[in-house]
């Protein structure tokens, strides 16, 4: 499943063909729901930082655990703010 903010970068013909061919469900965040967008960015940003830093390749178990802890803390803070 893909969840997006319905941005123009995800409306290309190639992306839509890929999605249909693979049977990937596509959901958009609701209009006027910025908290959903922030949650998605928090989730996607963690793994990206570890992949780009190089620690992902050399120390996969440690990187995954560190990301899991960071994500859990960030997610719990989002619930406190709401």
mmCIF file of N, CA and C in Angstrom:
data_model
loop_
_atom_site.group_PDB
_atom_site.id
_atom_site.type_symbol
_atom_site.label_atom_id
_atom_site.label_comp_id
_atom_site.label_asym_id
_atom_site.label_seq_id
_atom_site.Cartn_x
_atom_site.Cartn_y
_atom_site.Cartn_z
ATOM 1 N N UNK A 1 0.843 -1.164 0.000
ATOM 2 C CA UNK A 1 0.000 0.000 0.000
ATOM 3 C C UNK A 1 0.894 1.235 0.000
ATOM 4 N N UNK A 2 0.480 2.222 -0.774
ATOM 5 C CA UNK A 2 1.173 3.503 -0.827
ATOM 6 C C UNK A 2 0.216 4.558 -0.293
ATOM 7 N N UNK A 3 0.707 5.412 0.596
ATOM 8 C CA UNK A 3 -0.072 6.550 1.074
ATOM 9 C C UNK A 3 0.694 7.788 0.669
ATOM 10 N N UNK A 4 0.023 8.698 -0.028
ATOM 11 C CA UNK A 4 0.703 9.903 -0.501
ATOM 12 C C UNK A 4 -0.129 11.131 -0.192
ATOM 13 N N UNK A 5 0.520 12.278 -0.349
ATOM 14 C CA UNK A 5 -0.183 13.540 -0.151
ATOM 15 C C UNK A 5 -0.779 14.037 -1.464
ATOM 16 N N UNK A 6 -0.854 13.164 -2.454
ATOM 17 C CA UNK A 6 -1.426 13.482 -3.759
ATOM 18 C C UNK A 6 -0.619 14.568 -4.471
ATOM 19 N N UNK A 7 0.674 14.608 -4.223
ATOM 20 C CA UNK A 7 1.527 15.593 -4.871
ATOM 21 C C UNK A 7 1.737 15.281 -6.338
ATOM 22 N N UNK A 8 2.120 16.275 -7.100
ATOM 23 C CA UNK A 8 2.280 16.115 -8.552
ATOM 24 C C UNK A 8 3.390 15.129 -8.908
ATOM 25 N N UNK A 9 4.355 14.907 -8.009
ATOM 26 C CA UNK A 9 5.439 13.969 -8.313
ATOM 27 C C UNK A 9 4.950 12.524 -8.391
ATOM 28 N N UNK A 10 3.757 12.251 -7.898
ATOM 29 C CA UNK A 10 3.234 10.889 -7.915
ATOM 30 C C UNK A 10 2.071 10.716 -8.888
ATOM 31 N N UNK A 11 1.972 11.586 -9.873
ATOM 32 C CA UNK A 11 0.864 11.478 -10.826
ATOM 33 C C UNK A 11 1.343 11.158 -12.233
ATOM 34 N N UNK A 12 2.591 10.770 -12.392
ATOM 35 C CA UNK A 12 3.103 10.463 -13.725
ATOM 36 C C UNK A 12 2.491 9.174 -14.246
ATOM 37 N N UNK A 13 2.448 9.052 -15.562
ATOM 38 C CA UNK A 13 1.899 7.846 -16.193
ATOM 39 C C UNK A 13 2.668 6.606 -15.762
ATOM 40 N N UNK A 14 3.989 6.718 -15.660
ATOM 41 C CA UNK A 14 4.815 5.564 -15.290
ATOM 42 C C UNK A 14 4.457 5.054 -13.897
ATOM 43 N N UNK A 15 4.262 5.948 -12.953
ATOM 44 C CA UNK A 15 3.894 5.545 -11.593
ATOM 45 C C UNK A 15 2.524 4.881 -11.587
ATOM 46 N N UNK A 16 1.575 5.463 -12.304
ATOM 47 C CA UNK A 16 0.223 4.897 -12.329
ATOM 48 C C UNK A 16 0.198 3.522 -12.987
ATOM 49 N N UNK A 17 0.984 3.339 -14.062
ATOM 50 C CA UNK A 17 1.068 2.028 -14.719
ATOM 51 C C UNK A 17 1.699 1.015 -13.767
ATOM 52 N N UNK A 18 2.792 1.400 -13.107
ATOM 53 C CA UNK A 18 3.459 0.516 -12.147
ATOM 54 C C UNK A 18 2.482 0.069 -11.059
ATOM 55 N N UNK A 19 1.727 1.021 -10.520
ATOM 56 C CA UNK A 19 0.781 0.739 -9.443
ATOM 57 C C UNK A 19 -0.298 -0.240 -9.890
ATOM 58 N N UNK A 20 -0.858 -0.024 -11.062
ATOM 59 C CA UNK A 20 -1.918 -0.908 -11.564
ATOM 60 C C UNK A 20 -1.390 -2.307 -11.855
ATOM 61 N N UNK A 21 -0.235 -2.390 -12.509
ATOM 62 C CA UNK A 21 0.329 -3.700 -12.874
ATOM 63 C C UNK A 21 0.647 -4.557 -11.661
ATOM 64 N N UNK A 22 1.042 -3.944 -10.590
ATOM 65 C CA UNK A 22 1.429 -4.692 -9.394
ATOM 66 C C UNK A 22 0.309 -4.815 -8.372
ATOM 67 N N UNK A 23 -0.828 -4.214 -8.675
ATOM 68 C CA UNK A 23 -1.963 -4.307 -7.755
ATOM 69 C C UNK A 23 -1.738 -3.595 -6.437
ATOM 70 N N UNK A 24 -0.958 -2.523 -6.476
ATOM 71 C CA UNK A 24 -0.656 -1.770 -5.262
ATOM 72 C C UNK A 24 -1.831 -0.847 -4.939
ATOM 73 N N UNK A 25 -2.304 -0.919 -3.698
ATOM 74 C CA UNK A 25 -3.363 -0.005 -3.265
ATOM 75 C C UNK A 25 -2.769 1.388 -3.110
ATOM 76 N N UNK A 26 -3.546 2.399 -3.479
ATOM 77 C CA UNK A 26 -3.075 3.777 -3.398
ATOM 78 C C UNK A 26 -4.068 4.590 -2.592
ATOM 79 N N UNK A 27 -3.602 5.196 -1.517
ATOM 80 C CA UNK A 27 -4.467 6.023 -0.677
ATOM 81 C C UNK A 27 -3.856 7.412 -0.566
ATOM 82 N N UNK A 28 -4.704 8.412 -0.624
ATOM 83 C CA UNK A 28 -4.259 9.791 -0.445
ATOM 84 C C UNK A 28 -4.586 10.231 0.978
ATOM 85 N N UNK A 29 -3.737 11.102 1.513
ATOM 86 C CA UNK A 29 -4.075 11.688 2.803
ATOM 87 C C UNK A 29 -5.267 12.600 2.580
ATOM 88 N N UNK A 30 -6.081 12.752 3.578
ATOM 89 C CA UNK A 30 -7.262 13.604 3.446
ATOM 90 C C UNK A 30 -6.876 15.063 3.318
ATOM 91 N N UNK A 31 -7.653 15.789 2.525
ATOM 92 C CA UNK A 31 -7.417 17.224 2.407
ATOM 93 C C UNK A 31 -7.612 17.875 3.771
ATOM 94 N N UNK A 32 -6.737 18.791 4.096
ATOM 95 C CA UNK A 32 -6.833 19.465 5.382
ATOM 96 C C UNK A 32 -6.444 18.592 6.560
ATOM 97 N N UNK A 33 -5.670 17.542 6.311
ATOM 98 C CA UNK A 33 -5.236 16.637 7.379
ATOM 99 C C UNK A 33 -3.710 16.628 7.462
ATOM 100 N N UNK A 34 -3.097 17.737 7.855
ATOM 101 C CA UNK A 34 -1.630 17.803 7.873
ATOM 102 C C UNK A 34 -0.988 16.816 8.836
ATOM 103 N N UNK A 35 -1.691 16.390 9.867
ATOM 104 C CA UNK A 35 -1.104 15.424 10.805
ATOM 105 C C UNK A 35 -0.809 14.103 10.107
ATOM 106 N N UNK A 36 -1.653 13.693 9.154
ATOM 107 C CA UNK A 36 -1.403 12.466 8.408
ATOM 108 C C UNK A 36 -0.124 12.605 7.595
ATOM 109 N N UNK A 37 0.062 13.744 6.961
ATOM 110 C CA UNK A 37 1.245 13.981 6.145
ATOM 111 C C UNK A 37 2.504 13.942 7.009
ATOM 112 N N UNK A 38 2.453 14.563 8.181
ATOM 113 C CA UNK A 38 3.610 14.554 9.082
ATOM 114 C C UNK A 38 3.949 13.144 9.540
ATOM 115 N N UNK A 39 2.927 12.337 9.817
ATOM 116 C CA UNK A 39 3.164 10.959 10.238
ATOM 117 C C UNK A 39 3.875 10.183 9.140
ATOM 118 N N UNK A 40 3.431 10.347 7.892
ATOM 119 C CA UNK A 40 4.047 9.646 6.761
ATOM 120 C C UNK A 40 5.495 10.083 6.601
ATOM 121 N N UNK A 41 5.757 11.386 6.679
ATOM 122 C CA UNK A 41 7.129 11.872 6.545
ATOM 123 C C UNK A 41 8.016 11.358 7.669
ATOM 124 N N UNK A 42 7.487 11.275 8.872
ATOM 125 C CA UNK A 42 8.255 10.736 9.989
ATOM 126 C C UNK A 42 8.620 9.285 9.724
ATOM 127 N N UNK A 43 7.648 8.524 9.257
ATOM 128 C CA UNK A 43 7.885 7.109 8.975
ATOM 129 C C UNK A 43 8.895 6.930 7.851
ATOM 130 N N UNK A 44 8.738 7.656 6.751
ATOM 131 C CA UNK A 44 9.619 7.498 5.592
ATOM 132 C C UNK A 44 11.004 8.083 5.820
ATOM 133 N N UNK A 45 11.114 9.126 6.619
ATOM 134 C CA UNK A 45 12.392 9.788 6.821
ATOM 135 C C UNK A 45 13.397 8.958 7.594
ATOM 136 N N UNK A 46 12.943 8.175 8.548
ATOM 137 C CA UNK A 46 13.851 7.368 9.367
ATOM 138 C C UNK A 46 14.677 6.399 8.558
ATOM 139 N N UNK A 47 14.049 5.507 7.800
ATOM 140 C CA UNK A 47 14.834 4.563 6.999
ATOM 141 C C UNK A 47 15.733 5.258 5.984
ATOM 142 N N UNK A 48 15.274 6.359 5.401
ATOM 143 C CA UNK A 48 16.081 7.070 4.400
ATOM 144 C C UNK A 48 17.377 7.583 5.002
ATOM 145 N N UNK A 49 17.305 8.134 6.214
ATOM 146 C CA UNK A 49 18.520 8.652 6.861
ATOM 147 C C UNK A 49 19.538 7.543 7.085
ATOM 148 N N UNK A 50 19.093 6.360 7.489
ATOM 149 C CA UNK A 50 20.022 5.266 7.740
ATOM 150 C C UNK A 50 20.618 4.718 6.453
ATOM 151 N N UNK A 51 19.829 4.637 5.404
ATOM 152 C CA UNK A 51 20.353 4.144 4.124
ATOM 153 C C UNK A 51 21.411 5.102 3.605
ATOM 154 N N UNK A 52 21.133 6.393 3.658
ATOM 155 C CA UNK A 52 22.068 7.391 3.125
ATOM 156 C C UNK A 52 23.326 7.520 3.975
ATOM 157 N N UNK A 53 23.247 7.215 5.255
ATOM 158 C CA UNK A 53 24.410 7.390 6.120
ATOM 159 C C UNK A 53 25.428 6.263 5.981
ATOM 160 N N UNK A 54 25.061 5.162 5.374
ATOM 161 C CA UNK A 54 25.988 4.049 5.216
ATOM 162 C C UNK A 54 25.929 3.041 6.344
ATOM 163 N N UNK A 55 25.437 3.454 7.510
ATOM 164 C CA UNK A 55 25.358 2.513 8.630
ATOM 165 C C UNK A 55 24.376 1.390 8.334
ATOM 166 N N UNK A 56 23.438 1.646 7.467
ATOM 167 C CA UNK A 56 22.432 0.638 7.099
ATOM 168 C C UNK A 56 23.088 -0.597 6.509
ATOM 169 N N UNK A 57 24.047 -0.383 5.628
ATOM 170 C CA UNK A 57 24.683 -1.498 4.934
ATOM 171 C C UNK A 57 25.607 -2.272 5.864
ATOM 172 N N UNK A 58 26.358 -1.576 6.678
ATOM 173 C CA UNK A 58 27.358 -2.227 7.517
ATOM 174 C C UNK A 58 26.786 -2.812 8.800
ATOM 175 N N UNK A 59 25.765 -2.187 9.323
ATOM 176 C CA UNK A 59 25.240 -2.616 10.620
ATOM 177 C C UNK A 59 23.718 -2.673 10.576
ATOM 178 N N UNK A 60 23.190 -3.478 9.683
ATOM 179 C CA UNK A 60 21.749 -3.532 9.469
ATOM 180 C C UNK A 60 20.948 -3.762 10.752
ATOM 181 N N UNK A 61 21.261 -4.756 11.562
ATOM 182 C CA UNK A 61 20.438 -4.967 12.770
ATOM 183 C C UNK A 61 20.439 -3.759 13.708
ATOM 184 N N UNK A 62 21.590 -3.128 13.893
ATOM 185 C CA UNK A 62 21.658 -1.953 14.764
ATOM 186 C C UNK A 62 20.893 -0.781 14.175
ATOM 187 N N UNK A 63 20.999 -0.597 12.862
ATOM 188 C CA UNK A 63 20.303 0.509 12.207
ATOM 189 C C UNK A 63 18.793 0.339 12.295
ATOM 190 N N UNK A 64 18.312 -0.870 12.079
ATOM 191 C CA UNK A 64 16.867 -1.126 12.149
ATOM 192 C C UNK A 64 16.358 -0.889 13.569
ATOM 193 N N UNK A 65 17.087 -1.368 14.556
ATOM 194 C CA UNK A 65 16.667 -1.184 15.947
ATOM 195 C C UNK A 65 16.692 0.292 16.340
ATOM 196 N N UNK A 66 17.715 1.016 15.929
ATOM 197 C CA UNK A 66 17.791 2.446 16.237
ATOM 198 C C UNK A 66 16.637 3.201 15.590
ATOM 199 N N UNK A 67 16.340 2.864 14.336
ATOM 200 C CA UNK A 67 15.208 3.507 13.660
ATOM 201 C C UNK A 67 13.901 3.168 14.372
ATOM 202 N N UNK A 68 13.721 1.911 14.777
ATOM 203 C CA UNK A 68 12.488 1.497 15.446
ATOM 204 C C UNK A 68 12.277 2.293 16.737
ATOM 205 N N UNK A 69 13.340 2.452 17.496
ATOM 206 C CA UNK A 69 13.248 3.210 18.746
ATOM 207 C C UNK A 69 12.935 4.673 18.451
ATOM 208 N N UNK A 70 13.638 5.251 17.478
ATOM 209 C CA UNK A 70 13.391 6.651 17.119
ATOM 210 C C UNK A 70 11.955 6.844 16.653
ATOM 211 N N UNK A 71 11.478 5.940 15.818
ATOM 212 C CA UNK A 71 10.117 6.049 15.294
ATOM 213 C C UNK A 71 9.091 5.914 16.415
ATOM 214 N N UNK A 72 9.335 5.000 17.343
ATOM 215 C CA UNK A 72 8.410 4.794 18.460
ATOM 216 C C UNK A 72 8.327 6.052 19.318
ATOM 217 N N UNK A 73 9.465 6.671 19.601
ATOM 218 C CA UNK A 73 9.491 7.896 20.401
ATOM 219 C C UNK A 73 8.806 9.026 19.643
ATOM 220 N N UNK A 74 9.126 9.199 18.360
ATOM 221 C CA UNK A 74 8.513 10.259 17.559
ATOM 222 C C UNK A 74 7.011 10.071 17.471
ATOM 223 N N UNK A 75 6.582 8.846 17.269
ATOM 224 C CA UNK A 75 5.159 8.558 17.138
ATOM 225 C C UNK A 75 4.432 8.839 18.451
ATOM 226 N N UNK A 76 5.041 8.498 19.579
ATOM 227 C CA UNK A 76 4.386 8.757 20.862
ATOM 228 C C UNK A 76 4.294 10.255 21.121
ATOM 229 N N UNK A 77 5.270 11.027 20.655
ATOM 230 C CA UNK A 77 5.209 12.482 20.807
ATOM 231 C C UNK A 77 4.097 13.077 19.969
ATOM 232 N N UNK A 78 3.840 12.517 18.783
ATOM 233 C CA UNK A 78 2.741 13.003 17.948
ATOM 234 C C UNK A 78 1.411 12.821 18.661
ATOM 235 N N UNK A 79 1.245 11.716 19.363
ATOM 236 C CA UNK A 79 -0.011 11.473 20.067
ATOM 237 C C UNK A 79 -0.191 12.428 21.240
ATOM 238 N N UNK A 80 0.899 12.824 21.868
ATOM 239 C CA UNK A 80 0.813 13.764 22.983
ATOM 240 C C UNK A 80 0.360 15.122 22.475
ATOM 241 N N UNK A 81 0.865 15.547 21.308
ATOM 242 C CA UNK A 81 0.535 16.855 20.741
ATOM 243 C C UNK A 81 -0.923 16.917 20.326
ATOM 244 N N UNK A 82 -1.429 15.822 19.775
ATOM 245 C CA UNK A 82 -2.821 15.806 19.322
ATOM 246 C C UNK A 82 -3.716 15.969 20.513
#
